CSV table of C-alpha atoms in Angstrom, one decimal:
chain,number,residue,atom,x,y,z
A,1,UNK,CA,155.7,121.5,137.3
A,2,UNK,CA,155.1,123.4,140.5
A,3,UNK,CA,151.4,124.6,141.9
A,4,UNK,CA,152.1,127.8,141.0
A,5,UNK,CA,153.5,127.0,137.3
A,6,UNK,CA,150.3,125.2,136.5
A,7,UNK,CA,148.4,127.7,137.4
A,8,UNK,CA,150.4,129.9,134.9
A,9,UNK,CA,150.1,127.7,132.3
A,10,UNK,CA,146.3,127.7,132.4
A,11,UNK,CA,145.9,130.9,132.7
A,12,UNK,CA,148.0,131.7,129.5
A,13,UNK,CA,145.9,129.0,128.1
A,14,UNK,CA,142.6,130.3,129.1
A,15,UNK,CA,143.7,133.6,127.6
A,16,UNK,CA,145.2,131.9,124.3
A,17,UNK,CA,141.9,130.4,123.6
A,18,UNK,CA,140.0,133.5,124.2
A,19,UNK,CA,141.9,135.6,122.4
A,20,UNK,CA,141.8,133.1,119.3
A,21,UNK,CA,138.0,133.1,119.3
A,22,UNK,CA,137.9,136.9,119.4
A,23,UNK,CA,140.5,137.4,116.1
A,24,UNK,CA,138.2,134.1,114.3
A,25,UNK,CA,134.8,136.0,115.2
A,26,UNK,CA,136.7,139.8,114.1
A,27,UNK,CA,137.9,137.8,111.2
A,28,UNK,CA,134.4,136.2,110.1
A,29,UNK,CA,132.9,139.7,110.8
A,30,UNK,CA,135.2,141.3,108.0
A,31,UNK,CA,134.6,138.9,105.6
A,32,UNK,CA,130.7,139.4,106.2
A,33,UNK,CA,131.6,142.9,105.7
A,34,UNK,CA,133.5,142.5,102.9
A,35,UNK,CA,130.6,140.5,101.2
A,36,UNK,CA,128.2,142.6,101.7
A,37,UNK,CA,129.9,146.0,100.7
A,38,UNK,CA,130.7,143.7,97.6
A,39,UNK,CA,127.1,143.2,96.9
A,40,UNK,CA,126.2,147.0,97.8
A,41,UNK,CA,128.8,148.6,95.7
A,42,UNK,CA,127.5,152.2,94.3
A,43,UNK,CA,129.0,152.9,90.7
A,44,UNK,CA,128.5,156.2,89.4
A,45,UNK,CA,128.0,156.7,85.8
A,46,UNK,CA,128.4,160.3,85.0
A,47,UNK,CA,126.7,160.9,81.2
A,48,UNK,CA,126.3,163.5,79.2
A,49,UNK,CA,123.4,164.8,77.2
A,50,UNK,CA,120.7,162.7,79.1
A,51,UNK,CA,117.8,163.2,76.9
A,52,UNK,CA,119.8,161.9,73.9
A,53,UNK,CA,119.1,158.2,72.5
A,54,UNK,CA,122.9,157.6,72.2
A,55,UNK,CA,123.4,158.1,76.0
A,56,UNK,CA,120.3,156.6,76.8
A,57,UNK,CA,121.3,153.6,75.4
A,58,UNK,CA,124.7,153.9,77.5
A,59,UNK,CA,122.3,154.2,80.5
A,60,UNK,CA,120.3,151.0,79.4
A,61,UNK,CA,123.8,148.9,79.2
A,62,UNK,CA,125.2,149.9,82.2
A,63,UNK,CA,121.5,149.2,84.1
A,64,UNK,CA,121.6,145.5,82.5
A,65,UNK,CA,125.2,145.3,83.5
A,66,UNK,CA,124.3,146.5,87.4
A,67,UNK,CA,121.5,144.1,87.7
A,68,UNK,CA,123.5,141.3,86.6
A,69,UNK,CA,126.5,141.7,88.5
A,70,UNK,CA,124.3,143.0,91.7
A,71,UNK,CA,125.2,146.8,92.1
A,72,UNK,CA,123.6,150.1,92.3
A,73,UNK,CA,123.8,152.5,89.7
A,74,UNK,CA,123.8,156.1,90.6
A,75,UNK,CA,123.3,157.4,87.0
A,76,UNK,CA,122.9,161.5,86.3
A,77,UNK,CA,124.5,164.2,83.6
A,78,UNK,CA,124.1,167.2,81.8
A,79,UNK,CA,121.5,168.3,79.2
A,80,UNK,CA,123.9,170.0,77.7
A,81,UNK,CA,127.1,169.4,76.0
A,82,UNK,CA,129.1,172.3,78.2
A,83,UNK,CA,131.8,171.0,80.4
A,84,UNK,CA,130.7,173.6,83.4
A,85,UNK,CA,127.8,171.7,84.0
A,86,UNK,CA,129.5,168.3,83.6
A,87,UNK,CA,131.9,169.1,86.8
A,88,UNK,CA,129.1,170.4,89.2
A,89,UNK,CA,127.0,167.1,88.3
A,90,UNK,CA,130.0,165.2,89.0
A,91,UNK,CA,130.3,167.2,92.4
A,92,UNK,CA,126.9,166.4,93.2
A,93,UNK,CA,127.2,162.7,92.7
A,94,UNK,CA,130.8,162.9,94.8
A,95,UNK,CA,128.7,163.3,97.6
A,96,UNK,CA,127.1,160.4,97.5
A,97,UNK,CA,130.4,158.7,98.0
A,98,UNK,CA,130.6,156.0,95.3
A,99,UNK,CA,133.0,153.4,94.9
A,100,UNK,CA,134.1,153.6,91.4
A,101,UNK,CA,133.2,155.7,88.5
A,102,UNK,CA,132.1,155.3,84.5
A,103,UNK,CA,132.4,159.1,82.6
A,104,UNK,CA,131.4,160.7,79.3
A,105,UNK,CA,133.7,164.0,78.8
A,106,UNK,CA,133.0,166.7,76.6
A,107,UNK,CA,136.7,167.6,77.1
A,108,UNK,CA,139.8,165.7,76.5
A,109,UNK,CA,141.6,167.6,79.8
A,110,UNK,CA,138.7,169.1,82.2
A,111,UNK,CA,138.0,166.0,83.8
A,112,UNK,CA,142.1,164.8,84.0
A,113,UNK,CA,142.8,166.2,87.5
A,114,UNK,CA,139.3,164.9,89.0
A,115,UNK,CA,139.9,161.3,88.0
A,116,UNK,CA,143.7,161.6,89.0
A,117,UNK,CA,142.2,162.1,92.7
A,118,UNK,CA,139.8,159.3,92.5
A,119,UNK,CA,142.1,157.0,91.0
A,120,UNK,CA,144.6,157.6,93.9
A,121,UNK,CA,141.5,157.3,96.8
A,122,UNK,CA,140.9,153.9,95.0
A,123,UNK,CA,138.1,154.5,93.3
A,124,UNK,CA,138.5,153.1,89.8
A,125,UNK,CA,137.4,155.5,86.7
A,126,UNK,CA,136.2,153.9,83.6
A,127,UNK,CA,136.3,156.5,80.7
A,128,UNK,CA,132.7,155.0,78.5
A,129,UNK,CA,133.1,157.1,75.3
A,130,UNK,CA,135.7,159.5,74.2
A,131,UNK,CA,139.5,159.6,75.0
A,132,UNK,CA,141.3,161.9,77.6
A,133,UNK,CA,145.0,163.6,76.6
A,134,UNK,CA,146.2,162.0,79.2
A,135,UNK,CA,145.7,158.0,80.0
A,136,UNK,CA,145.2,158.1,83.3
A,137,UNK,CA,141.6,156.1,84.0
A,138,UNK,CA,141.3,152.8,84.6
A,139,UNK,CA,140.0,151.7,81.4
A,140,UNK,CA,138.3,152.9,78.5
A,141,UNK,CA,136.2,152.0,75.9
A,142,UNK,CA,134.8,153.8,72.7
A,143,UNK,CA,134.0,153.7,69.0
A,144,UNK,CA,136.3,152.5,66.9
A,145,UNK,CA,135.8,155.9,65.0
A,146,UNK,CA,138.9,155.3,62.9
A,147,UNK,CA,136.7,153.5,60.2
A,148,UNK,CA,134.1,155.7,59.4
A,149,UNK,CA,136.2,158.2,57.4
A,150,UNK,CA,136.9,155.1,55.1
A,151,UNK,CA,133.2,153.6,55.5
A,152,UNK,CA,132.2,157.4,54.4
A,153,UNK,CA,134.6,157.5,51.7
A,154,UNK,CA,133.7,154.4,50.1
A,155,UNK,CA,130.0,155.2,50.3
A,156,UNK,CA,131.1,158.8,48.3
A,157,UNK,CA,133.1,156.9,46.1
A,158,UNK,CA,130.6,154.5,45.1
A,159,UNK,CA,127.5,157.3,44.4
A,160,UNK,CA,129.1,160.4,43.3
A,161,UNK,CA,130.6,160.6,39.8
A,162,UNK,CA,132.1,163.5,38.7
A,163,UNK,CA,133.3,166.4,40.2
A,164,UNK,CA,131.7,166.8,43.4
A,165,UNK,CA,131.3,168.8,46.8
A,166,UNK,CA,130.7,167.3,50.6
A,167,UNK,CA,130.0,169.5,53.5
A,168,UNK,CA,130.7,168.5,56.9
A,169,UNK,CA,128.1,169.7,59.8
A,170,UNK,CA,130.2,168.8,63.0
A,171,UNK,CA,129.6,169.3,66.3
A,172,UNK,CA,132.0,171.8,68.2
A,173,UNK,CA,135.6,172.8,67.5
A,174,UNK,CA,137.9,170.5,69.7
A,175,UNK,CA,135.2,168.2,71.0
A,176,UNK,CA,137.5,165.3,70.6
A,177,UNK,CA,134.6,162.7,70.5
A,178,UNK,CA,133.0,164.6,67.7
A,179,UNK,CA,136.2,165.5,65.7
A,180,UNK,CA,137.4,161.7,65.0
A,181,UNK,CA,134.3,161.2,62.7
A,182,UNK,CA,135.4,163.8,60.7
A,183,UNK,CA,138.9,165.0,61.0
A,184,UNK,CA,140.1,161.8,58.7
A,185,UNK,CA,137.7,162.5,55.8
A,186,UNK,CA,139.9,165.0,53.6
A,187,UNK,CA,142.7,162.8,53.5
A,188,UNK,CA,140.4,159.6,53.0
A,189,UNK,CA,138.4,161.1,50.4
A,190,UNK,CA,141.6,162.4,48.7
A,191,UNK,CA,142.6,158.6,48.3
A,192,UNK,CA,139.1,156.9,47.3
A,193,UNK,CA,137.0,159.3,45.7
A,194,UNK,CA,140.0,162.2,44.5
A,195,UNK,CA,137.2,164.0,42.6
A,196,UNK,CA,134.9,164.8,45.5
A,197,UNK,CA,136.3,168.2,47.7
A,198,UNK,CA,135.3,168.9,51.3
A,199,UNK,CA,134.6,172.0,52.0
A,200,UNK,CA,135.8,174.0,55.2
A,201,UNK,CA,134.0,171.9,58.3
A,202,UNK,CA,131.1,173.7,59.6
A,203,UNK,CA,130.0,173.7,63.7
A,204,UNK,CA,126.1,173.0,64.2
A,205,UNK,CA,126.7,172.6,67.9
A,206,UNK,CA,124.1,169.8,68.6
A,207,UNK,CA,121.3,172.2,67.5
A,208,UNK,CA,119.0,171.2,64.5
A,209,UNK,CA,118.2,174.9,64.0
A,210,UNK,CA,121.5,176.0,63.8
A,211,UNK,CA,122.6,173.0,61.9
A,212,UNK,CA,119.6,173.7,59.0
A,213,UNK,CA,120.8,177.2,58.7
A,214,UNK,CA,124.3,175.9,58.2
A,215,UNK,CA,123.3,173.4,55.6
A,216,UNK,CA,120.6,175.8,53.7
A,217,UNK,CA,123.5,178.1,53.5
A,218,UNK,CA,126.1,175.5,52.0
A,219,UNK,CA,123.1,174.5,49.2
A,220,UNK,CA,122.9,177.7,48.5
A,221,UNK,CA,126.4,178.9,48.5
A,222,UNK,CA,127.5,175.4,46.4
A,223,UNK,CA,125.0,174.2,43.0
A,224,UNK,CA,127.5,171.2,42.9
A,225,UNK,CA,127.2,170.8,46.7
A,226,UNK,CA,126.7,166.6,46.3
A,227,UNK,CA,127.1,165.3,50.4
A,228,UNK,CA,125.8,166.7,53.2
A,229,UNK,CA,127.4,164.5,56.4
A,230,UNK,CA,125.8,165.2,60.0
A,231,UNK,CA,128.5,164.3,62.9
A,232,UNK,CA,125.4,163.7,65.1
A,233,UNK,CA,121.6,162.9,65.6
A,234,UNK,CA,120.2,166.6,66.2
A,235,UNK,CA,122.5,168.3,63.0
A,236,UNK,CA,121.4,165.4,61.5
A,237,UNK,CA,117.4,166.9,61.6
A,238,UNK,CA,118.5,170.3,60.7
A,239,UNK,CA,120.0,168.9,57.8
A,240,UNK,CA,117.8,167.0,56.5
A,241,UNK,CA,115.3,170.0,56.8
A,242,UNK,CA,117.6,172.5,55.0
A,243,UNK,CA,117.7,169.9,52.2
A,244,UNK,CA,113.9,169.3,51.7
A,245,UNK,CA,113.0,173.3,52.3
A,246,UNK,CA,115.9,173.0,48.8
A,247,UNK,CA,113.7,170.7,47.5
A,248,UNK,CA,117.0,169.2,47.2
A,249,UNK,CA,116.7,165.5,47.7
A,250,UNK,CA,117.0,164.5,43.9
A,251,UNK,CA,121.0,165.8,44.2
A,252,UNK,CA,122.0,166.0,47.7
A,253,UNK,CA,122.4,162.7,49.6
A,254,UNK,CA,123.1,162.5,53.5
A,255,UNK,CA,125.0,161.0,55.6
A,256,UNK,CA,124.9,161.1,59.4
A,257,UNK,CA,126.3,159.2,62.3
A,258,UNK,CA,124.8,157.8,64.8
A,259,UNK,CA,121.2,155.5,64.8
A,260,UNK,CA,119.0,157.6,67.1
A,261,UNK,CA,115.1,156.7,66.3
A,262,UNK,CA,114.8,159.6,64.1
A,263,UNK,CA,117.4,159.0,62.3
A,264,UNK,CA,116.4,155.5,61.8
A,265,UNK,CA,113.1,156.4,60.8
A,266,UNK,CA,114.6,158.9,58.2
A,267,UNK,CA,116.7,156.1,56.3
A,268,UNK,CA,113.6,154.4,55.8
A,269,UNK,CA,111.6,157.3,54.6
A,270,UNK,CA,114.9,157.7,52.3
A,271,UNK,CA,115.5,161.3,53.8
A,272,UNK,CA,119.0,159.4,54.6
A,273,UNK,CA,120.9,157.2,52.7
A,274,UNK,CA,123.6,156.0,55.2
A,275,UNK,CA,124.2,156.2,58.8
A,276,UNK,CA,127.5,155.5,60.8
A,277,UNK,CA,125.9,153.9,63.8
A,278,UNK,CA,127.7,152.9,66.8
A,279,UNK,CA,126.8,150.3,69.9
A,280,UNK,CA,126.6,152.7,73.1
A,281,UNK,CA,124.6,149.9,74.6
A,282,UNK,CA,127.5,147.5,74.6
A,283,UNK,CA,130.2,150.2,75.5
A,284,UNK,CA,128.0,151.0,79.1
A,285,UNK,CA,127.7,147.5,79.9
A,286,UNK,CA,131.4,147.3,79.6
A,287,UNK,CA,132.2,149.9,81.1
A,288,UNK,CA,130.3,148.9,84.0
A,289,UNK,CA,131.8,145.5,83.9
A,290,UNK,CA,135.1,147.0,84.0
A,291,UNK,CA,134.6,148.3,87.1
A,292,UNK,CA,133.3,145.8,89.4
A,293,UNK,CA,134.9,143.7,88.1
A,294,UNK,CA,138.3,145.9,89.4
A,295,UNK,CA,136.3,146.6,92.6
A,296,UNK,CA,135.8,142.6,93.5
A,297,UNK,CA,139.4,141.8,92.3
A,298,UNK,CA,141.0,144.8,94.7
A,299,UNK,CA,139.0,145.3,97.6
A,300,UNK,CA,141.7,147.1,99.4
A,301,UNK,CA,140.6,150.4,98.4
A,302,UNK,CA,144.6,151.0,97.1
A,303,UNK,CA,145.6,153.7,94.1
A,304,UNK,CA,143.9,152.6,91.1
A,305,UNK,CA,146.9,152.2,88.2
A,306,UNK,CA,145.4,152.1,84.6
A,307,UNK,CA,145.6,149.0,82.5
A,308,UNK,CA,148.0,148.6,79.6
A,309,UNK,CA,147.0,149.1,76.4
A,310,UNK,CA,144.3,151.5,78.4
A,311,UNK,CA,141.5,151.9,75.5
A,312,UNK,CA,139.3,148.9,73.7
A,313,UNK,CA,137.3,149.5,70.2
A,314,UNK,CA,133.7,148.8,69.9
A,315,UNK,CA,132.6,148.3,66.8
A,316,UNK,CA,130.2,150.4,64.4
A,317,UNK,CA,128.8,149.7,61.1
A,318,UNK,CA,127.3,151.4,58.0
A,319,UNK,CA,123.4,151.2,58.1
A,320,UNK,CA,121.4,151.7,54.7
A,321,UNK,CA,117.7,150.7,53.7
A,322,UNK,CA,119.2,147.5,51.9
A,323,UNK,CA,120.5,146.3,55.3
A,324,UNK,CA,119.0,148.2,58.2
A,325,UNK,CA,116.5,145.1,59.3
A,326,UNK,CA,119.0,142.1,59.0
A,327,UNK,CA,120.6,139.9,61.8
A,328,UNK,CA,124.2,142.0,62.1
A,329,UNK,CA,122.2,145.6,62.4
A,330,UNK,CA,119.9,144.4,65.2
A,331,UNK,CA,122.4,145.9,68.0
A,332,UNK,CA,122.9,149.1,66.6
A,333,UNK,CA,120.1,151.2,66.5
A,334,UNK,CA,119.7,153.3,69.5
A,335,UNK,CA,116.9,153.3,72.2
A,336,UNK,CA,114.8,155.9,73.8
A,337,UNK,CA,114.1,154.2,76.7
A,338,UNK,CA,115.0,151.3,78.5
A,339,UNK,CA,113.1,147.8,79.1
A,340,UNK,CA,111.5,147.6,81.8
């Protein structure tokens, strides 16, 4: 090798080993990076209803499930149950760029095109509560709502002898959360308890006032009026107060879903005799499972694709004064706030 051709050589040598130690120092720098924006991931959880017990105790889930798993929760909604407001509180948190998302929709198809875009930036959606008409999240989880019609029904079948009426106070027409805790009971009722009718479903709209004028009208309107069922907490009160105002309690049992503390307190008092309570606790700590535990599996920040089957059941159970303080109903009542 000539003078000249060693020099070369050390010269490509020189600049060999520099520019390995550059690409192992840009290389330790991403993976700092990388573990760090892991351990300062922002979720989103965009609830609905906020000052409600059920979502509440979503909330009190999902903050268990961030501490654990070392994320920040950036956790708002409406205090309503209109979709309008839904979309500009799901704007808001947009700008505080988070890097996947957990939802409540009061609609099965306002919130389809929103998610499609975040899904395709990467930014995995986790539908907590309710189902979409199109299965395009990430995951989803809810109440296995398909067993309270026959939990219902059974509970009818075993109380009311006779002929018999049951009125429904649901929430609002083609709120698809609502509607699968009622839509089934006709057809239910027609196989368990064939002498109990249901009379045309009535709309309380989350409003106890509404919901007792509703009710007070149905005990009026129906002496053999047997069954009032509440879809949720607030109709729930108003029907309960229709009922006593009746000084109806003697002949007109109720039956509501969902374990808020009110509620809770009423089956106790016996101004309820069953509630269909679900576990919202468990469904936002899965939900927020669900998606860091995407976001740590796929850092690349690729299109989001949804899982296959996309929707688990949580479960929900049948609480009545007999059973209300025992070891299985512990998780299901709801909370008002969360532990400190």
């Amino acid at each position: 090798m000539t003078y000249y051709q060693r020099l070369q050589w050390e010269r490509a040598m020189k600049f060999s080993r520099k520019t390995l130690w550059t690409s192992c120092i840009a290389a330790l720098g991403a993976l700092a990076s990388s573990y760090a924006g892991a351990e300062d991931l922002k979720i989103a959880n965009l609830s609905a209803l906020v000052g409600d017990p059920y979502f509440i105790s979503m909330k009190c889930g999902a903050e268990a499930a961030a501490k654990e798993l070392g994320v920040n929760l950036l956790w708002n909604g409406s205090t309503g149950p209109g979709i309008a407001e839904q979309v500009k509180v799901m704007d808001a948190l947009k700008l505080q760029n988070p890097d996947g998302w957990m939802l409540t929709s009061f609609s099965s198809t306002a919130l389809i095109q929103p998610i499609k875009e975040l899904m395709a930036a990467g930014k995995p959606v986790v539908l907590a509560d309710g189902t979409l008409d199109e299965e395009i999240m990430l995951e989803g989880f809810h109440s296995d709502n398909s067993g309270a019609a026959e939990q219902i029904a059974k509970f009818v079948s075993e109380h009311v002898k006779g002929k018999a009426k049951i009125g429904v106070v649901a929430s609002f027409p083609g709120n698809p959360v609502d509607q699968a805790r009622y839509e089934d009971l006709p057809k239910t009722l027609a196989k368990l308890a064939p002498n109990v009718e249901v009379l045309p479903f009535e709309y309380g709209k989350v409003d106890s006032s509404l919901s007792a004028k509703i009710a007070a009208g149905l005990i009026l309107a129906h002496p053999d009026l047997t069954v009032l069922y509440a879809t949720n907490g607030a109709q729930a009160q108003g029907v309960i107060s229709a009922v006593r105002s009746a000084n109806a309690q003697d002949r007109i049992m109720v039956v509501a879903y969902d374990a808020t503390p009110d509620e809770v307190e009423g089956l106790r008092a016996g101004r309820i005799q069953a509630l269909i309570a679900q576990s919202p606790y468990l469904i936002g700590k899965l939900s927020m499972k669900a998606v860091v535990d995407y976001l740590r599996a796929n850092p690349g920040g690729a299109a989001v694709k949804p899982k296959n089957p996309v929707y688990s059941m949580t479960p929900i159970m049948m609480l009545t004064k007999d059973n209300i303080d025992t070891e299985e109903a512990k998780p299901f009542p709801y909370l008002s706030a969360c532990a400190k």
